[in-house]
Amino acid sequence: MNSKRDIVLTEVALRDGSHAVRHQFTVDQVKSIAKGLDDANVPYIEVSHGDGLGGSSMQYGLSLTNEMELIEAAVAEVKQAKIAVLLIPGIGTMPQLKEAAGLGVKMARVATHVTEADVSAQHIAYAKELGLETVGFLMMSHMASPKKLLEQAKLMESYGADTVYVVDSAGALLPHQVKERIALLKEHLTANIGFHAHNNLSLAMANTLAAMEAGATRIDGSIRCLGAGAGNTQTEVAVAVLDKMNIHTGIDLYKIMDVAEDLVAPILETPQEITRGSLVLGYAGVYSSFYLHAQKAAERFGIDSRSILIELGKREVVGGQEDMIMDVAAELSKRKAEVAV
Ligand SMILES: CC[C@H](O)CC(=O)C(=O)O
Ligand SMILES: [Mn+2]
């Protein structure tokens, strides 16, 4: 197989998909999926808690299995793929990054809210010091103007990021908005440009193609759409579409289809589809990882999860503010009770 890839895909189901399975991945699941992805020649496989290293907590959701065990298991299974981790400064720590590097991780993706790139400086520098390929990951990119996004991307590049990602965490961006953002970064950065989509408005594939057209050379996918909210760009679909466009991903189409059908589909609690909840996430521009929390809060307070998500969107909540979900739910439920009196 020709090994030169036109587009480099990072498979995120074993990290972003952690949100969708309430962080309940087992060692056996990670082993079999990582092995299948490696065998299909996927170049990068991200493994961590959904909120990155150190995410296992009451606030973000407790992991069933220590993520270092999952990372170690994935590293042991792969022959050619590189294992990546996500780290959000303030949630994950430098010692955890060091531990992951010691286990054989090859790439660190340092994620911040789109307007807070400055908090990634130390972590990006440390990841480089550890010899890791390093990505700056600008989350909730729909919340910043293209000009602001460029300023933040430049910061990450100046800290040493090899690649800077535009991250559509809420699946809220429209194709022309993706194009505008990626094109601007492409014009002004020397780092590789990446794009991470969510499918809440059914635009993940279209947005990924728009990003590539504007110059992105790194993309993310989640197999069987196993990611937060409605999932990400579906990896096996992206491989098929890009193949039809004569864009070489290096990934074996039949093998990746089989991993999706035989290994990933059976572990989904419900099929990954655009439910009204995930649609509202994209429409309101709220973090996909807030979805399950909002559902729980809605059940607890007897209100519609959509009202919670729309209100969170109005308040422009950012990752790390999951505790606001219960506050908003309590407030809306109180308002509802007052109106009923
Ligand atoms: C809370 C971290 C988040 O899941 C990272 C990510 O994949 C995104 O922002 O889309
Ligand atoms: Mn994501």
Short mmCIF file of C-alpha atoms and ligand atoms in Angstrom, two decimals:
data_model
loop_
_atom_site.label_atom_id
_atom_site.label_comp_id
_atom_site.label_asym_id
_atom_site.label_seq_id
_atom_site.Cartn_x
_atom_site.Cartn_y
_atom_site.Cartn_z
CA MET A 1 0.00 0.00 0.00
CA ASN A 2 1.26 3.50 -0.89
CA SER A 3 2.26 4.91 2.50
CA LYS A 4 2.23 8.63 1.64
CA ARG A 5 -1.03 10.00 2.95
CA ASP A 6 -2.67 13.11 1.41
CA ILE A 7 -4.70 13.61 4.57
CA VAL A 8 -3.79 12.42 8.03
CA LEU A 9 -6.69 11.20 10.14
CA THR A 10 -6.78 10.98 13.91
CA GLU A 11 -9.36 8.48 15.15
CA VAL A 12 -10.98 9.89 18.28
CA ALA A 13 -13.63 7.32 19.27
CA LEU A 14 -11.51 6.01 22.14
CA ARG A 15 -11.39 9.55 23.58
CA ASP A 16 -14.31 11.66 22.27
CA GLY A 17 -16.46 8.51 22.29
CA SER A 18 -15.74 8.15 25.96
CA HIS A 19 -18.42 10.83 26.54
CA ALA A 20 -20.96 8.75 24.61
CA VAL A 21 -20.34 5.63 26.71
CA ARG A 22 -20.22 7.56 29.97
CA HIS A 23 -16.48 6.87 30.26
CA GLN A 24 -17.12 3.13 30.68
CA PHE A 25 -14.55 1.76 28.20
CA THR A 26 -12.98 -1.52 29.27
CA VAL A 27 -9.44 -2.70 28.59
CA ASP A 28 -10.78 -5.42 26.26
CA GLN A 29 -12.81 -2.94 24.21
CA VAL A 30 -9.85 -0.59 23.85
CA LYS A 31 -7.55 -3.46 22.93
CA SER A 32 -9.79 -4.88 20.23
CA ILE A 33 -10.69 -1.50 18.72
CA ALA A 34 -7.10 -0.20 18.78
CA LYS A 35 -5.91 -3.43 17.15
CA GLY A 36 -8.62 -3.20 14.46
CA LEU A 37 -7.82 0.46 13.73
CA ASP A 38 -4.11 -0.27 13.57
CA ASP A 39 -4.70 -3.14 11.22
CA ALA A 40 -6.78 -0.85 8.98
CA ASN A 41 -3.72 1.45 8.90
CA VAL A 42 -5.22 4.38 10.85
CA PRO A 43 -2.23 6.64 11.60
CA TYR A 44 -3.25 8.15 14.96
CA ILE A 45 -5.55 6.81 17.66
CA GLU A 46 -6.48 9.08 20.55
CA VAL A 47 -7.09 7.38 23.90
CA SER A 48 -8.03 9.23 27.11
CA HIS A 49 -10.99 10.16 29.25
CA GLY A 50 -13.46 12.22 27.17
CA ASP A 51 -12.24 15.39 28.86
CA GLY A 52 -8.65 14.36 28.41
CA LEU A 53 -6.04 13.16 30.87
CA GLY A 54 -7.20 13.51 34.45
CA GLY A 55 -10.83 13.93 33.40
CA SER A 56 -12.11 11.08 35.56
CA SER A 57 -13.94 12.90 38.36
CA MET A 58 -17.39 13.46 39.80
CA GLN A 59 -17.60 16.65 37.75
CA TYR A 60 -16.73 15.21 34.34
CA GLY A 61 -17.73 11.60 34.92
CA LEU A 62 -15.80 8.80 36.57
CA SER A 63 -13.99 6.39 34.27
CA LEU A 64 -14.64 2.69 34.71
CA THR A 65 -10.97 1.97 33.99
CA ASN A 66 -7.94 4.10 34.80
CA GLU A 67 -7.07 5.81 31.51
CA MET A 68 -3.37 4.97 31.91
CA GLU A 69 -4.36 1.28 31.78
CA LEU A 70 -6.35 1.97 28.61
CA ILE A 71 -3.45 3.87 27.07
CA GLU A 72 -1.00 1.12 27.96
CA ALA A 73 -3.33 -1.49 26.46
CA ALA A 74 -3.69 0.50 23.22
CA VAL A 75 0.07 1.07 22.92
CA ALA A 76 0.67 -2.67 23.33
CA GLU A 77 -1.77 -3.54 20.53
CA VAL A 78 -0.56 -1.24 17.76
CA LYS A 79 2.16 -1.94 15.24
CA GLN A 80 2.14 1.19 13.07
CA ALA A 81 -0.41 3.59 14.60
CA LYS A 82 0.67 6.27 17.05
CA ILE A 83 -1.31 6.66 20.23
CA ALA A 84 -2.33 10.23 21.11
CA VAL A 85 -3.75 11.81 24.24
CA LEU A 86 -5.80 14.94 24.84
CA LEU A 87 -4.90 17.27 27.67
CA ILE A 88 -6.88 20.28 28.87
CA PRO A 89 -4.64 22.44 31.11
CA GLY A 90 -6.37 22.71 34.47
CA ILE A 91 -7.88 19.22 34.14
CA GLY A 92 -4.81 17.22 33.07
CA THR A 93 -1.41 17.80 34.59
CA MET A 94 2.19 17.68 33.44
CA PRO A 95 2.97 14.55 35.54
CA GLN A 96 0.08 12.79 33.79
CA LEU A 97 1.47 13.83 30.43
CA LYS A 98 4.86 12.50 31.44
CA GLU A 99 3.31 9.22 32.55
CA ALA A 100 1.47 8.90 29.24
CA ALA A 101 4.67 9.62 27.29
CA GLY A 102 6.42 6.98 29.39
CA LEU A 103 3.77 4.47 28.34
CA GLY A 104 4.56 5.08 24.69
CA VAL A 105 2.20 7.89 23.65
CA LYS A 106 3.56 9.77 20.63
CA MET A 107 1.26 12.77 20.26
CA ALA A 108 -0.23 15.25 22.75
CA ARG A 109 -3.18 17.43 21.85
CA VAL A 110 -3.34 20.39 24.20
CA ALA A 111 -6.87 21.79 24.24
CA THR A 112 -8.12 25.16 25.40
CA HIS A 113 -11.21 27.24 24.92
CA VAL A 114 -10.83 29.19 21.69
CA THR A 115 -10.06 32.47 23.44
CA GLU A 116 -7.66 31.01 26.02
CA ALA A 117 -4.73 29.69 24.05
CA ASP A 118 -2.32 31.37 26.46
CA VAL A 119 -3.00 28.70 29.10
CA SER A 120 -1.49 26.08 26.77
CA ALA A 121 2.02 27.58 26.64
CA GLN A 122 3.62 25.47 29.37
CA HIS A 123 1.88 22.26 28.36
CA ILE A 124 2.79 22.59 24.69
CA ALA A 125 6.41 23.36 25.63
CA TYR A 126 6.50 20.39 28.01
CA ALA A 127 5.00 18.03 25.44
CA LYS A 128 7.73 19.09 23.01
CA GLU A 129 10.34 18.57 25.71
CA LEU A 130 9.02 15.04 26.16
CA GLY A 131 9.62 14.49 22.44
CA LEU A 132 5.93 14.33 21.57
CA GLU A 133 4.37 15.57 18.39
CA THR A 134 2.19 18.41 19.65
CA VAL A 135 -1.16 19.78 18.59
CA GLY A 136 -2.89 22.93 19.79
CA PHE A 137 -6.64 22.24 19.90
CA LEU A 138 -8.87 25.35 19.89
CA MET A 139 -12.22 24.22 21.24
CA MET A 140 -15.59 25.92 20.62
CA SER A 141 -14.17 27.67 17.58
CA HIS A 142 -17.63 28.94 16.60
CA MET A 143 -17.48 31.31 19.58
CA ALA A 144 -14.63 33.39 18.14
CA SER A 145 -14.40 35.55 15.04
CA PRO A 146 -11.93 34.35 12.40
CA LYS A 147 -9.60 37.18 13.41
CA LYS A 148 -9.65 36.17 17.08
CA LEU A 149 -9.17 32.52 16.13
CA LEU A 150 -6.10 33.42 14.08
CA GLU A 151 -4.61 35.38 16.98
CA GLN A 152 -5.09 32.38 19.29
CA ALA A 153 -3.78 29.89 16.73
CA LYS A 154 -0.66 32.02 16.30
CA LEU A 155 -0.08 31.86 20.05
CA MET A 156 -0.23 28.06 19.99
CA GLU A 157 2.15 27.98 17.05
CA SER A 158 4.53 30.32 18.86
CA TYR A 159 4.55 27.92 21.87
CA GLY A 160 5.74 25.14 19.53
CA ALA A 161 2.59 23.38 18.30
CA ASP A 162 3.31 21.38 15.15
CA THR A 163 -0.36 21.49 14.21
CA VAL A 164 -3.22 23.78 15.22
CA TYR A 165 -6.77 22.48 15.11
CA VAL A 166 -10.00 24.37 14.61
CA VAL A 167 -12.39 22.43 16.82
CA ASP A 168 -16.13 22.63 16.22
CA SER A 169 -16.95 21.24 19.65
CA ALA A 170 -20.65 22.01 19.44
CA GLY A 171 -21.09 21.05 15.80
CA ALA A 172 -22.37 24.59 15.31
CA LEU A 173 -20.26 25.82 12.40
CA LEU A 174 -21.61 26.04 8.86
CA PRO A 175 -19.38 25.08 5.90
CA HIS A 176 -18.67 28.68 4.80
CA GLN A 177 -17.65 29.56 8.37
CA VAL A 178 -15.26 26.59 8.49
CA LYS A 179 -13.75 27.59 5.15
CA GLU A 180 -13.23 31.18 6.23
CA ARG A 181 -11.49 30.14 9.47
CA ILE A 182 -9.24 27.47 7.98
CA ALA A 183 -8.28 29.64 4.99
CA LEU A 184 -7.19 32.45 7.30
CA LEU A 185 -5.08 30.11 9.43
CA LYS A 186 -3.59 28.53 6.33
CA GLU A 187 -2.58 31.94 5.03
CA HIS A 188 -0.85 33.04 8.22
CA LEU A 189 0.56 29.92 9.92
CA THR A 190 3.35 27.57 9.04
CA ALA A 191 2.03 24.84 11.37
CA ASN A 192 -0.22 22.14 9.89
CA ILE A 193 -3.90 23.00 10.12
CA GLY A 194 -6.41 20.47 11.42
CA PHE A 195 -10.17 20.33 11.77
CA HIS A 196 -12.32 18.44 14.30
CA ALA A 197 -16.05 18.29 13.54
CA HIS A 198 -19.19 17.30 15.41
CA ASN A 199 -22.26 16.12 13.54
CA ASN A 200 -25.03 17.81 15.51
CA LEU A 201 -26.28 19.71 12.45
CA SER A 202 -25.45 16.81 10.12
CA LEU A 203 -22.56 18.87 8.71
CA ALA A 204 -19.51 16.99 10.01
CA MET A 205 -18.59 15.47 6.63
CA ALA A 206 -19.42 18.62 4.66
CA ASN A 207 -17.46 20.77 7.12
CA THR A 208 -14.50 18.39 6.96
CA LEU A 209 -14.46 18.65 3.17
CA ALA A 210 -14.76 22.45 3.42
CA ALA A 211 -11.81 22.48 5.84
CA MET A 212 -9.74 20.35 3.46
CA GLU A 213 -10.62 22.56 0.52
CA ALA A 214 -9.39 25.55 2.49
CA GLY A 215 -6.09 23.86 3.34
CA ALA A 216 -6.53 21.56 6.37
CA THR A 217 -4.32 18.48 6.08
CA ARG A 218 -5.21 16.87 9.41
CA ILE A 219 -8.75 15.74 10.16
CA ASP A 220 -10.48 13.85 12.97
CA GLY A 221 -12.98 11.07 12.66
CA SER A 222 -14.83 8.80 15.03
CA ILE A 223 -15.65 5.32 13.90
CA ARG A 224 -19.39 4.61 13.79
CA CYS A 225 -19.72 8.26 14.84
CA LEU A 226 -18.69 7.31 18.39
CA GLY A 227 -18.12 10.78 19.79
CA ALA A 228 -19.87 13.29 22.03
CA GLY A 229 -23.29 14.57 20.94
CA ALA A 230 -24.11 13.23 17.49
CA GLY A 231 -20.50 12.12 17.14
CA ASN A 232 -17.82 13.37 14.79
CA THR A 233 -17.10 12.90 11.12
CA GLN A 234 -17.75 9.18 10.75
CA THR A 235 -14.32 7.69 10.04
CA GLU A 236 -15.33 4.87 7.72
CA VAL A 237 -17.59 7.24 5.77
CA ALA A 238 -14.79 9.79 5.47
CA VAL A 239 -12.44 7.08 4.21
CA ALA A 240 -14.98 6.07 1.55
CA VAL A 241 -15.74 9.65 0.50
CA LEU A 242 -12.08 10.66 0.30
CA ASP A 243 -11.30 7.50 -1.64
CA LYS A 244 -13.96 8.45 -4.19
CA MET A 245 -12.27 11.87 -4.43
CA ASN A 246 -8.89 10.18 -5.02
CA ILE A 247 -7.59 11.59 -1.76
CA HIS A 248 -5.33 9.04 -0.15
CA THR A 249 -5.85 8.47 3.59
CA GLY A 250 -3.85 5.24 3.65
CA ILE A 251 -6.74 3.59 5.53
CA ASP A 252 -8.15 0.30 4.26
CA LEU A 253 -11.84 0.86 3.52
CA TYR A 254 -13.13 -2.68 4.02
CA LYS A 255 -11.14 -3.18 7.21
CA ILE A 256 -12.33 0.12 8.73
CA MET A 257 -15.95 -0.74 7.77
CA ASP A 258 -15.54 -4.09 9.54
CA VAL A 259 -14.15 -2.49 12.71
CA ALA A 260 -17.18 -0.17 12.75
CA GLU A 261 -19.71 -2.93 12.24
CA ASP A 262 -18.17 -5.80 14.18
CA LEU A 263 -16.34 -4.13 17.07
CA VAL A 264 -17.79 -0.67 17.66
CA ALA A 265 -21.52 -1.04 16.87
CA PRO A 266 -21.96 -3.79 19.52
CA ILE A 267 -20.67 -1.58 22.32
CA LEU A 268 -22.95 1.39 21.61
CA GLU A 269 -25.66 1.79 24.22
CA THR A 270 -27.83 3.42 21.54
CA PRO A 271 -26.99 4.08 17.90
CA GLN A 272 -25.21 7.38 17.33
CA GLU A 273 -27.84 9.50 15.64
CA ILE A 274 -28.93 13.11 15.55
CA THR A 275 -31.45 13.10 18.32
CA ARG A 276 -33.36 16.22 19.23
CA GLY A 277 -30.85 16.67 22.08
CA SER A 278 -27.80 16.63 19.85
CA LEU A 279 -29.56 18.80 17.27
CA VAL A 280 -30.23 21.36 19.99
CA LEU A 281 -26.54 21.26 20.95
CA GLY A 282 -25.53 22.31 17.45
CA TYR A 283 -28.34 24.83 17.19
CA ALA A 284 -27.58 26.39 20.58
CA GLY A 285 -23.80 26.15 20.15
CA VAL A 286 -23.20 24.21 23.37
CA TYR A 287 -20.47 21.69 24.12
CA SER A 288 -21.38 18.22 22.89
CA SER A 289 -20.02 16.76 26.10
CA PHE A 290 -22.72 18.68 28.02
CA TYR A 291 -25.44 16.58 26.46
CA LEU A 292 -25.64 13.62 28.83
CA HIS A 293 -25.24 15.92 31.84
CA ALA A 294 -28.15 18.07 30.60
CA GLN A 295 -30.31 14.98 30.16
CA LYS A 296 -29.58 13.88 33.71
CA ALA A 297 -30.34 17.36 35.04
CA ALA A 298 -33.57 17.50 33.02
CA GLU A 299 -34.74 14.20 34.50
CA ARG A 300 -33.83 15.29 38.00
CA PHE A 301 -35.67 18.62 37.77
CA GLY A 302 -38.55 17.46 35.56
CA ILE A 303 -37.84 19.94 32.77
CA ASP A 304 -37.00 19.79 29.07
CA SER A 305 -33.29 19.25 28.42
CA ARG A 306 -33.63 21.53 25.38
CA SER A 307 -34.43 24.52 27.58
CA ILE A 308 -31.31 23.80 29.64
CA LEU A 309 -29.11 23.60 26.55
CA ILE A 310 -30.55 26.74 24.95
CA GLU A 311 -30.03 28.65 28.19
CA LEU A 312 -26.45 27.36 28.47
CA GLY A 313 -25.87 28.55 24.89
CA LYS A 314 -27.14 32.03 25.76
CA ARG A 315 -24.75 32.12 28.71
CA GLU A 316 -21.87 31.08 26.43
CA VAL A 317 -20.69 28.34 28.77
CA VAL A 318 -17.29 26.85 28.15
CA GLY A 319 -15.73 23.46 28.93
CA GLY A 320 -15.11 23.06 32.62
CA GLN A 321 -18.39 24.78 33.52
CA GLU A 322 -20.36 21.52 33.71
CA ASP A 323 -21.38 22.46 37.24
CA MET A 324 -23.50 25.24 35.71
CA ILE A 325 -25.80 22.64 34.14
CA MET A 326 -27.39 21.74 37.47
CA ASP A 327 -27.59 25.44 38.45
CA VAL A 328 -29.36 26.33 35.21
CA ALA A 329 -31.72 23.33 35.56
CA ALA A 330 -32.58 24.32 39.14
CA GLU A 331 -33.20 27.91 38.07
CA LEU A 332 -35.43 26.91 35.14
CA SER A 333 -37.37 24.49 37.30
CA LYS A 334 -37.91 27.21 39.91
CA ARG A 335 -39.09 29.62 37.20
CA LYS A 336 -41.48 26.94 35.88
CA ALA A 337 -42.91 26.38 39.35
CA GLU A 338 -43.40 30.13 39.88
CA VAL A 339 -45.24 30.47 36.56
CA ALA A 340 -47.49 27.51 37.49
CA VAL A 341 -48.57 29.13 40.79
C1 LIG B 1 -14.32 18.52 26.85
C2 LIG B 1 -13.27 18.13 25.88
C3 LIG B 1 -13.87 17.99 24.50
O1 LIG B 1 -14.59 16.79 24.41
C4 LIG B 1 -12.78 18.07 23.45
C5 LIG B 1 -13.38 17.92 22.12
O2 LIG B 1 -13.32 16.87 21.50
C6 LIG B 1 -14.18 19.02 21.56
O3 LIG B 1 -14.12 20.15 22.08
O4 LIG B 1 -14.89 18.76 20.57
MN MN B 2 -14.99 16.59 20.14
#
